[in-house]
PDB file of C-alpha atoms in Angstrom:
ATOM      1  CA  MET A   1      21.491 -16.687 -32.151  1.00 39.00           C
ATOM      2  CA  GLY A   2      21.096 -18.965 -35.129  1.00 37.00           C
ATOM      3  CA  GLN A   3      17.892 -20.335 -33.608  1.00 42.00           C
ATOM      4  CA  SER A   4      14.533 -18.703 -34.243  1.00 44.00           C
ATOM      5  CA  VAL A   5      13.943 -15.494 -32.322  1.00 42.00           C
ATOM      6  CA  PHE A   6      10.469 -16.838 -31.672  1.00 42.00           C
ATOM      7  CA  THR A   7      11.891 -19.935 -29.973  1.00 43.00           C
ATOM      8  CA  PHE A   8      14.224 -17.827 -27.839  1.00 39.00           C
ATOM      9  CA  ILE A   9      11.429 -15.534 -26.678  1.00 41.00           C
ATOM     10  CA  ASN A  10       8.997 -18.389 -26.114  1.00 44.00           C
ATOM     11  CA  ARG A  11      11.447 -20.163 -23.806  1.00 42.00           C
ATOM     12  CA  HIS A  12      12.092 -17.027 -21.780  1.00 42.00           C
ATOM     13  CA  LYS A  13       8.395 -16.198 -21.672  1.00 46.00           C
ATOM     14  CA  LYS A  14       7.716 -19.611 -20.118  1.00 45.00           C
ATOM     15  CA  LEU A  15      10.419 -18.897 -17.546  1.00 42.00           C
ATOM     16  CA  MET A  16       8.782 -15.571 -16.743  1.00 43.00           C
ATOM     17  CA  LEU A  17       5.385 -17.247 -16.388  1.00 48.00           C
ATOM     18  CA  LEU A  18       6.889 -19.812 -14.032  1.00 46.00           C
ATOM     19  CA  SER A  19       8.610 -17.106 -11.963  1.00 45.00           C
ATOM     20  CA  LEU A  20       5.407 -15.081 -11.699  1.00 46.00           C
ATOM     21  CA  LEU A  21       3.428 -18.146 -10.667  1.00 49.00           C
ATOM     22  CA  VAL A  22       5.918 -19.046  -7.940  1.00 47.00           C
ATOM     23  CA  LEU A  23       6.020 -15.461  -6.700  1.00 46.00           C
ATOM     24  CA  THR A  24       2.235 -15.145  -6.726  1.00 47.00           C
ATOM     25  CA  LEU A  25       1.686 -18.355  -4.759  1.00 46.00           C
ATOM     26  CA  SER A  26       4.582 -18.065  -2.355  1.00 45.00           C
ATOM     27  CA  GLY A  27       4.656 -14.300  -1.824  1.00 44.00           C
ATOM     28  CA  CYS A  28       7.555 -12.263  -0.463  1.00 44.00           C
ATOM     29  CA  SER A  29       7.742 -10.165   2.699  1.00 43.00           C
ATOM     30  CA  ALA A  30       4.053 -10.861   3.406  1.00 48.00           C
ATOM     31  CA  ALA A  31       4.709 -14.566   4.052  1.00 51.00           C
ATOM     32  CA  THR A  32       3.040 -14.629   7.464  1.00 60.00           C
ATOM     33  CA  ASN A  33      -0.437 -15.315   8.796  1.00 67.00           C
ATOM     34  CA  GLU A  34      -0.262 -12.638  11.469  1.00 75.00           C
ATOM     35  CA  PRO A  35      -3.227 -10.195  11.517  1.00 75.00           C
ATOM     36  CA  LEU A  36      -2.471  -6.767  10.096  1.00 77.00           C
ATOM     37  CA  ASN A  37      -1.962  -3.789  12.377  1.00 76.00           C
ATOM     38  CA  PRO A  38      -3.328  -0.732  10.510  1.00 77.00           C
ATOM     39  CA  ASP A  39      -1.021   1.534  12.525  1.00 76.00           C
ATOM     40  CA  GLN A  40       2.122  -0.391  11.551  1.00 79.00           C
ATOM     41  CA  LEU A  41       1.752  -1.226   7.878  1.00 77.00           C
ATOM     42  CA  ASN A  42       4.822  -1.616   5.700  1.00 79.00           C
ATOM     43  CA  GLY A  43       5.651  -2.676   2.152  1.00 78.00           C
ATOM     44  CA  ILE A  44       3.073  -4.932   0.523  1.00 77.00           C
ATOM     45  CA  GLU A  45       0.839  -4.646   3.589  1.00 79.00           C
ATOM     46  CA  TYR A  46      -0.436  -1.332   2.202  1.00 83.00           C
ATOM     47  CA  LEU A  47      -1.838  -3.381  -0.690  1.00 82.00           C
ATOM     48  CA  ILE A  48      -3.185  -6.152   1.537  1.00 84.00           C
ATOM     49  CA  TYR A  49      -5.012  -4.009   4.086  1.00 85.00           C
ATOM     50  CA  PRO A  50      -7.689  -2.575   1.729  1.00 87.00           C
ATOM     51  CA  PHE A  51      -8.593  -6.127   0.746  1.00 87.00           C
ATOM     52  CA  THR A  52      -9.032  -7.145   4.389  1.00 89.00           C
ATOM     53  CA  LEU A  53     -11.445  -4.228   4.852  1.00 90.00           C
ATOM     54  CA  LEU A  54     -13.297  -5.199   1.667  1.00 90.00           C
ATOM     55  CA  ILE A  55     -13.575  -8.845   2.751  1.00 90.00           C
ATOM     56  CA  LYS A  56     -15.041  -7.826   6.107  1.00 91.00           C
ATOM     57  CA  SER A  57     -17.395  -5.238   4.601  1.00 93.00           C
ATOM     58  CA  ILE A  58     -18.918  -7.623   2.037  1.00 93.00           C
ATOM     59  CA  ALA A  59     -19.138 -10.419   4.636  1.00 92.00           C
ATOM     60  CA  ASN A  60     -21.080  -8.079   6.954  1.00 92.00           C
ATOM     61  CA  VAL A  61     -23.601  -7.413   4.187  1.00 93.00           C
ATOM     62  CA  PHE A  62     -24.252 -11.172   3.993  1.00 92.00           C
ATOM     63  CA  ASN A  63     -24.543 -11.765   7.756  1.00 90.00           C
ATOM     64  CA  ASP A  64     -20.843 -12.512   8.294  1.00 89.00           C
ATOM     65  CA  ASN A  65     -20.714 -15.008   5.414  1.00 92.00           C
ATOM     66  CA  TYR A  66     -17.014 -14.878   4.575  1.00 90.00           C
ATOM     67  CA  GLY A  67     -17.331 -17.631   1.964  1.00 92.00           C
ATOM     68  CA  ILE A  68     -19.680 -15.503  -0.149  1.00 94.00           C
ATOM     69  CA  SER A  69     -17.390 -12.502   0.406  1.00 93.00           C
ATOM     70  CA  ILE A  70     -14.343 -14.379  -0.954  1.00 91.00           C
ATOM     71  CA  ILE A  71     -16.308 -15.645  -3.970  1.00 93.00           C
ATOM     72  CA  LEU A  72     -17.738 -12.219  -4.834  1.00 94.00           C
ATOM     73  CA  ILE A  73     -14.406 -10.401  -4.533  1.00 90.00           C
ATOM     74  CA  THR A  74     -12.687 -13.079  -6.630  1.00 90.00           C
ATOM     75  CA  LEU A  75     -15.319 -12.668  -9.356  1.00 92.00           C
ATOM     76  CA  ILE A  76     -15.098  -8.855  -9.214  1.00 91.00           C
ATOM     77  CA  ILE A  77     -11.310  -8.980  -9.621  1.00 86.00           C
ATOM     78  CA  ARG A  78     -11.581 -11.410 -12.531  1.00 87.00           C
ATOM     79  CA  LEU A  79     -14.206  -9.244 -14.233  1.00 89.00           C
ATOM     80  CA  LEU A  80     -11.971  -6.174 -13.880  1.00 86.00           C
ATOM     81  CA  LEU A  81      -9.068  -8.100 -15.408  1.00 82.00           C
ATOM     82  CA  LEU A  82     -11.232  -9.578 -18.173  1.00 83.00           C
ATOM     83  CA  PRO A  83     -10.456  -6.918 -20.843  1.00 83.00           C
ATOM     84  CA  PHE A  84      -6.701  -7.466 -20.405  1.00 80.00           C
ATOM     85  CA  MET A  85      -7.059 -11.235 -20.647  1.00 79.00           C
ATOM     86  CA  VAL A  86      -9.252 -11.016 -23.759  1.00 79.00           C
ATOM     87  CA  LYS A  87      -6.738  -8.678 -25.384  1.00 78.00           C
ATOM     88  CA  GLN A  88      -3.939 -11.126 -24.534  1.00 76.00           C
ATOM     89  CA  MET A  89      -5.826 -14.040 -26.103  1.00 76.00           C
ATOM     90  CA  LYS A  90      -6.586 -12.057 -29.241  1.00 76.00           C
ATOM     91  CA  SER A  91      -2.943 -10.990 -29.577  1.00 74.00           C
ATOM     92  CA  SER A  92      -1.785 -14.583 -29.095  1.00 73.00           C
ATOM     93  CA  MET A  93      -4.174 -15.843 -31.764  1.00 73.00           C
ATOM     94  CA  ASP A  94      -3.092 -13.121 -34.199  1.00 73.00           C
ATOM     95  CA  MET A  95       0.563 -13.929 -33.548  1.00 74.00           C
ATOM     96  CA  LYS A  96      -0.048 -17.656 -34.062  1.00 73.00           C
ATOM     97  CA  GLU A  97      -1.768 -16.941 -37.375  1.00 73.00           C
ATOM     98  CA  LYS A  98       1.183 -14.849 -38.575  1.00 74.00           C
ATOM     99  CA  MET A  99       3.696 -17.459 -37.430  1.00 74.00           C
ATOM    100  CA  ASP A 100       1.753 -20.160 -39.313  1.00 74.00           C
ATOM    101  CA  GLN A 101       1.964 -18.025 -42.459  1.00 75.00           C
ATOM    102  CA  MET A 102       5.693 -17.547 -41.934  1.00 75.00           C
ATOM    103  CA  LYS A 103       6.444 -21.198 -41.195  1.00 76.00           C
ATOM    104  CA  PRO A 104       7.301 -22.267 -44.784  1.00 79.00           C
ATOM    105  CA  ASP A 105       9.752 -19.367 -45.121  1.00 77.00           C
ATOM    106  CA  LEU A 106      11.241 -20.053 -41.678  1.00 76.00           C
ATOM    107  CA  ASP A 107      11.657 -23.740 -42.502  1.00 77.00           C
ATOM    108  CA  ALA A 108      13.360 -22.837 -45.793  1.00 80.00           C
ATOM    109  CA  LEU A 109      15.690 -20.460 -43.987  1.00 76.00           C
ATOM    110  CA  LYS A 110      16.549 -23.103 -41.412  1.00 77.00           C
ATOM    111  CA  GLU A 111      17.272 -25.611 -44.176  1.00 77.00           C
ATOM    112  CA  LYS A 112      19.481 -23.079 -45.971  1.00 76.00           C
ATOM    113  CA  TYR A 113      21.752 -22.607 -42.963  1.00 73.00           C
ATOM    114  CA  LYS A 114      21.482 -26.024 -41.304  1.00 74.00           C
ATOM    115  CA  ASP A 115      25.076 -27.003 -42.090  1.00 72.00           C
ATOM    116  CA  LYS A 116      26.572 -23.546 -41.560  1.00 71.00           C
ATOM    117  CA  LYS A 117      27.735 -22.971 -37.998  1.00 71.00           C
ATOM    118  CA  ASP A 118      30.311 -20.202 -38.460  1.00 72.00           C
ATOM    119  CA  GLN A 119      29.692 -16.781 -36.940  1.00 76.00           C
ATOM    120  CA  GLU A 120      29.223 -15.020 -40.283  1.00 78.00           C
ATOM    121  CA  SER A 121      26.562 -17.492 -41.425  1.00 73.00           C
ATOM    122  CA  MET A 122      24.733 -17.274 -38.111  1.00 76.00           C
ATOM    123  CA  GLN A 123      24.653 -13.482 -38.343  1.00 77.00           C
ATOM    124  CA  ALA A 124      23.403 -13.704 -41.928  1.00 78.00           C
ATOM    125  CA  GLN A 125      20.678 -16.124 -40.858  1.00 75.00           C
ATOM    126  CA  GLN A 126      19.601 -13.822 -38.063  1.00 79.00           C
ATOM    127  CA  LYS A 127      19.502 -10.855 -40.436  1.00 79.00           C
ATOM    128  CA  GLU A 128      17.376 -12.727 -42.978  1.00 78.00           C
ATOM    129  CA  MET A 129      15.100 -13.895 -40.198  1.00 78.00           C
ATOM    130  CA  MET A 130      14.498 -10.348 -38.988  1.00 79.00           C
ATOM    131  CA  GLU A 131      13.809  -9.261 -42.578  1.00 77.00           C
ATOM    132  CA  LEU A 132      11.269 -12.066 -42.781  1.00 76.00           C
ATOM    133  CA  TYR A 133       9.525 -10.808 -39.648  1.00 77.00           C
ATOM    134  CA  GLN A 134       9.419  -7.298 -41.137  1.00 76.00           C
ATOM    135  CA  LYS A 135       8.037  -8.629 -44.416  1.00 74.00           C
ATOM    136  CA  HIS A 136       5.134 -10.248 -42.591  1.00 69.00           C
ATOM    137  CA  GLY A 137       4.621  -7.241 -40.313  1.00 68.00           C
ATOM    138  CA  THR A 138       5.552  -9.188 -37.207  1.00 71.00           C
ATOM    139  CA  ASN A 139       7.531  -7.943 -34.239  1.00 65.00           C
ATOM    140  CA  PRO A 140       8.874 -11.014 -32.401  1.00 59.00           C
ATOM    141  CA  PHE A 141       9.663  -8.985 -29.296  1.00 58.00           C
ATOM    142  CA  ALA A 142       5.993  -7.996 -29.030  1.00 56.00           C
ATOM    143  CA  MET A 143       5.406 -11.524 -27.733  1.00 53.00           C
ATOM    144  CA  PHE A 144       6.635 -10.292 -24.370  1.00 51.00           C
ATOM    145  CA  GLY A 145       3.437  -8.259 -24.292  1.00 52.00           C
ATOM    146  CA  GLY A 146       1.586 -11.495 -23.590  1.00 54.00           C
ATOM    147  CA  CYS A 147       2.963 -11.290 -20.053  1.00 59.00           C
ATOM    148  CA  LEU A 148       1.430  -7.842 -19.468  1.00 61.00           C
ATOM    149  CA  PRO A 149      -1.876  -9.156 -18.055  1.00 61.00           C
ATOM    150  CA  LEU A 150       0.131 -11.267 -15.597  1.00 63.00           C
ATOM    151  CA  LEU A 151       2.139  -8.225 -14.524  1.00 69.00           C
ATOM    152  CA  ILE A 152      -1.058  -6.226 -14.054  1.00 69.00           C
ATOM    153  CA  GLN A 153      -2.947  -8.874 -12.120  1.00 70.00           C
ATOM    154  CA  MET A 154      -0.087 -10.139  -9.953  1.00 75.00           C
ATOM    155  CA  PRO A 155      -0.131  -7.366  -7.296  1.00 79.00           C
ATOM    156  CA  ILE A 156      -3.946  -7.462  -7.166  1.00 79.00           C
ATOM    157  CA  LEU A 157      -4.183 -11.230  -6.747  1.00 75.00           C
ATOM    158  CA  LEU A 158      -1.209 -11.260  -4.390  1.00 80.00           C
ATOM    159  CA  GLY A 159      -2.840  -8.616  -2.194  1.00 82.00           C
ATOM    160  CA  PHE A 160      -6.135 -10.518  -2.070  1.00 82.00           C
ATOM    161  CA  TYR A 161      -4.364 -13.843  -1.476  1.00 80.00           C
ATOM    162  CA  TYR A 162      -2.590 -12.540   1.626  1.00 84.00           C
ATOM    163  CA  ALA A 163      -5.642 -10.627   2.799  1.00 85.00           C
ATOM    164  CA  ILE A 164      -7.396 -13.999   3.048  1.00 84.00           C
ATOM    165  CA  ARG A 165      -4.480 -15.431   5.027  1.00 81.00           C
ATOM    166  CA  ARG A 166      -4.222 -12.419   7.334  1.00 83.00           C
ATOM    167  CA  THR A 167      -7.885 -11.812   8.139  1.00 85.00           C
ATOM    168  CA  PRO A 168      -8.429 -13.899  11.306  1.00 86.00           C
ATOM    169  CA  GLU A 169     -12.227 -13.487  11.228  1.00 87.00           C
ATOM    170  CA  ILE A 170     -12.393 -15.786   8.188  1.00 87.00           C
ATOM    171  CA  ALA A 171     -11.093 -18.774  10.157  1.00 84.00           C
ATOM    172  CA  THR A 172     -13.945 -18.582  12.663  1.00 88.00           C
ATOM    173  CA  HIS A 173     -16.687 -19.135  10.072  1.00 88.00           C
ATOM    174  CA  ASP A 174     -18.060 -22.037   8.038  1.00 88.00           C
ATOM    175  CA  PHE A 175     -19.196 -22.124   4.415  1.00 89.00           C
ATOM    176  CA  LEU A 176     -21.130 -24.930   2.740  1.00 86.00           C
ATOM    177  CA  TRP A 177     -19.765 -28.172   4.243  1.00 90.00           C
ATOM    178  CA  PHE A 178     -16.369 -26.912   5.471  1.00 87.00           C
ATOM    179  CA  SER A 179     -14.758 -24.600   7.968  1.00 88.00           C
ATOM    180  CA  LEU A 180     -12.939 -21.729   6.281  1.00 88.00           C
ATOM    181  CA  GLY A 181     -10.202 -21.950   8.903  1.00 87.00           C
ATOM    182  CA  GLN A 182      -9.484 -25.676   8.508  1.00 87.00           C
ATOM    183  CA  THR A 183      -7.906 -27.683   5.692  1.00 88.00           C
ATOM    184  CA  ASP A 184     -10.483 -29.438   3.510  1.00 90.00           C
ATOM    185  CA  ILE A 185      -9.262 -32.262   1.267  1.00 92.00           C
ATOM    186  CA  ALA A 186     -12.370 -32.305  -0.918  1.00 92.00           C
ATOM    187  CA  LEU A 187     -12.158 -28.582  -1.701  1.00 92.00           C
ATOM    188  CA  THR A 188      -8.425 -28.904  -2.351  1.00 92.00           C
ATOM    189  CA  LEU A 189      -9.088 -31.658  -4.906  1.00 93.00           C
ATOM    190  CA  ILE A 190     -11.815 -29.532  -6.515  1.00 93.00           C
ATOM    191  CA  ALA A 191      -9.385 -26.620  -6.905  1.00 91.00           C
ATOM    192  CA  VAL A 192      -6.704 -28.896  -8.387  1.00 91.00           C
ATOM    193  CA  VAL A 193      -9.122 -30.457 -10.887  1.00 92.00           C
ATOM    194  CA  ILE A 194     -10.516 -27.060 -11.915  1.00 91.00           C
ATOM    195  CA  TYR A 195      -7.053 -25.656 -12.616  1.00 87.00           C
ATOM    196  CA  TYR A 196      -6.072 -28.740 -14.572  1.00 88.00           C
ATOM    197  CA  PHE A 197      -9.122 -28.453 -16.832  1.00 88.00           C
ATOM    198  CA  GLN A 198      -8.632 -24.685 -17.055  1.00 85.00           C
ATOM    199  CA  PHE A 199      -5.232 -25.400 -18.566  1.00 83.00           C
ATOM    200  CA  LYS A 200      -6.728 -27.955 -20.984  1.00 83.00           C
ATOM    201  CA  VAL A 201      -9.265 -25.363 -22.131  1.00 82.00           C
ATOM    202  CA  SER A 202      -6.455 -22.827 -22.623  1.00 79.00           C
ATOM    203  CA  GLN A 203      -4.917 -25.255 -25.167  1.00 77.00           C
ATOM    204  CA  MET A 204      -7.863 -24.901 -27.534  1.00 74.00           C
ATOM    205  CA  GLY A 205      -6.517 -24.086 -30.988  1.00 70.00           C
ATOM    206  CA  MET A 206      -2.940 -25.216 -30.260  1.00 71.00           C
ATOM    207  CA  ASP A 207      -1.262 -27.824 -32.418  1.00 69.00           C
ATOM    208  CA  GLU A 208       0.042 -31.033 -30.861  1.00 74.00           C
ATOM    209  CA  LYS A 209       3.626 -29.794 -30.726  1.00 72.00           C
ATOM    210  CA  GLN A 210       2.654 -26.718 -28.729  1.00 70.00           C
ATOM    211  CA  LYS A 211       0.522 -28.830 -26.397  1.00 71.00           C
ATOM    212  CA  LYS A 212       3.496 -31.073 -25.643  1.00 74.00           C
ATOM    213  CA  GLN A 213       5.741 -28.056 -25.029  1.00 70.00           C
ATOM    214  CA  MET A 214       3.235 -26.648 -22.525  1.00 73.00           C
ATOM    215  CA  ALA A 215       2.484 -29.953 -20.780  1.00 71.00           C
ATOM    216  CA  PHE A 216       4.828 -29.205 -17.862  1.00 74.00           C
ATOM    217  CA  MET A 217       3.203 -25.815 -17.207  1.00 72.00           C
ATOM    218  CA  GLY A 218      -0.200 -27.476 -17.286  1.00 72.00           C
ATOM    219  CA  LEU A 219       0.743 -29.790 -14.429  1.00 79.00           C
ATOM    220  CA  LEU A 220       2.762 -27.261 -12.442  1.00 81.00           C
ATOM    221  CA  SER A 221      -0.089 -24.914 -11.560  1.00 80.00           C
ATOM    222  CA  PRO A 222      -2.550 -27.510 -10.141  1.00 85.00           C
ATOM    223  CA  ILE A 223       0.269 -29.347  -8.344  1.00 86.00           C
ATOM    224  CA  MET A 224       1.434 -26.161  -6.613  1.00 85.00           C
ATOM    225  CA  ILE A 225      -2.122 -25.234  -5.690  1.00 85.00           C
ATOM    226  CA  GLY A 226      -2.647 -28.721  -4.269  1.00 87.00           C
ATOM    227  CA  VAL A 227       0.590 -28.665  -2.258  1.00 86.00           C
ATOM    228  CA  ILE A 228      -0.156 -25.255  -0.741  1.00 84.00           C
ATOM    229  CA  SER A 229      -3.869 -25.948  -0.143  1.00 85.00           C
ATOM    230  CA  ILE A 230      -3.247 -29.258   1.640  1.00 86.00           C
ATOM    231  CA  SER A 231      -1.690 -27.356   4.551  1.00 81.00           C
ATOM    232  CA  SER A 232      -3.768 -24.163   4.336  1.00 82.00           C
ATOM    233  CA  PRO A 233      -7.202 -23.127   5.558  1.00 86.00           C
ATOM    234  CA  ALA A 234     -10.051 -23.936   3.158  1.00 88.00           C
ATOM    235  CA  ALA A 235     -10.562 -20.237   2.382  1.00 87.00           C
ATOM    236  CA  LEU A 236      -7.566 -20.388   0.022  1.00 86.00           C
ATOM    237  CA  PRO A 237      -8.677 -23.320  -2.191  1.00 89.00           C
ATOM    238  CA  LEU A 238     -12.140 -21.697  -2.227  1.00 91.00           C
ATOM    239  CA  TYR A 239     -10.520 -18.592  -3.697  1.00 89.00           C
ATOM    240  CA  TRP A 240      -8.508 -20.656  -6.208  1.00 89.00           C
ATOM    241  CA  ALA A 241     -11.467 -22.834  -7.194  1.00 92.00           C
ATOM    242  CA  THR A 242     -13.642 -19.774  -7.826  1.00 92.00           C
ATOM    243  CA  GLY A 243     -10.959 -17.978  -9.839  1.00 89.00           C
ATOM    244  CA  GLY A 244     -10.047 -21.117 -11.787  1.00 89.00           C
ATOM    245  CA  LEU A 245     -13.658 -21.852 -12.707  1.00 91.00           C
ATOM    246  CA  PHE A 246     -14.130 -18.277 -13.920  1.00 90.00           C
ATOM    247  CA  LEU A 247     -10.908 -18.468 -15.956  1.00 86.00           C
ATOM    248  CA  MET A 248     -11.977 -21.759 -17.520  1.00 88.00           C
ATOM    249  CA  LEU A 249     -15.356 -20.392 -18.619  1.00 89.00           C
ATOM    250  CA  GLN A 250     -13.809 -17.093 -19.720  1.00 85.00           C
ATOM    251  CA  THR A 251     -11.142 -18.823 -21.824  1.00 84.00           C
ATOM    252  CA  TRP A 252     -13.604 -21.219 -23.441  1.00 85.00           C
ATOM    253  CA  LEU A 253     -16.134 -18.502 -24.292  1.00 84.00           C
ATOM    254  CA  THR A 254     -13.528 -15.979 -25.490  1.00 82.00           C
ATOM    255  CA  LYS A 255     -11.802 -18.487 -27.761  1.00 79.00           C
ATOM    256  CA  LYS A 256     -15.136 -19.664 -29.172  1.00 79.00           C
ATOM    257  CA  ILE A 257     -16.093 -16.063 -30.018  1.00 79.00           C
ATOM    258  CA  LEU A 258     -12.689 -15.142 -31.456  1.00 73.00           C
ATOM    259  CA  TYR A 259     -12.452 -18.288 -33.589  1.00 71.00           C
ATOM    260  CA  ALA A 260     -16.022 -17.727 -34.804  1.00 72.00           C
ATOM    261  CA  LYS A 261     -15.151 -14.153 -35.838  1.00 68.00           C
ATOM    262  CA  LYS A 262     -12.079 -15.363 -37.714  1.00 65.00           C
ATOM    263  CA  GLU A 263     -14.138 -17.938 -39.616  1.00 64.00           C
ATOM    264  CA  ILE A 264     -16.687 -15.271 -40.597  1.00 63.00           C
ATOM    265  CA  SER A 265     -14.013 -12.818 -41.752  1.00 60.00           C
ATOM    266  CA  SER A 266     -12.031 -15.462 -43.710  1.00 56.00           C
TER     267      SER A 266
END
């Protein structure tokens, strides 16, 4: 408890992010490639089935081009989630700015209690720390709100992910140079590289210490995508590559605009 509340929350937030990522990529009861039976749906299949219908409907519009269907639906989902992601980035930037302003006071408080390990001193430190947060108008527990966009998008992306796996028509079609139903090493590598650079773009504005703290998370996502894609049909890395490219451009553009606004207002 004597440690910064911010540090405590940040560690647990990373754990939540990791848990959500694992759950999103691995799934739960839907972990099967069997086609859906609309008369015997259960659990998460009620979420998956509408996506299978949407995939087929859009593919039919483009002469059974399931590659275009996957790309368009991925972009539509990302556009719908865009306001939540922008709000998350803005909140994170505002929180970082407040924490930077508080840093001298937090460092002084840490120095004051560095040699005091008894329970009474730790409680006093925690009390003064909370008073410091109140003084600067900061609610440390609001940092959990940064996970809200993940909680909102997880069921949507999970449903679409398994709709791709459980729509057998996809596997019988080609797109560009690859078969959507066969593993493609080149597309897998493209998806991995895109997600790695998407993470690097997300670090814009972070100091070196924060970048080092997040280094593991930056490698985890592309590695997991690579491991899963290497034994999956190419439709999945196509979905990840499209979503990752959109996220990279969205993050870069949003941060550029937000930082520009801050410079104008300061």
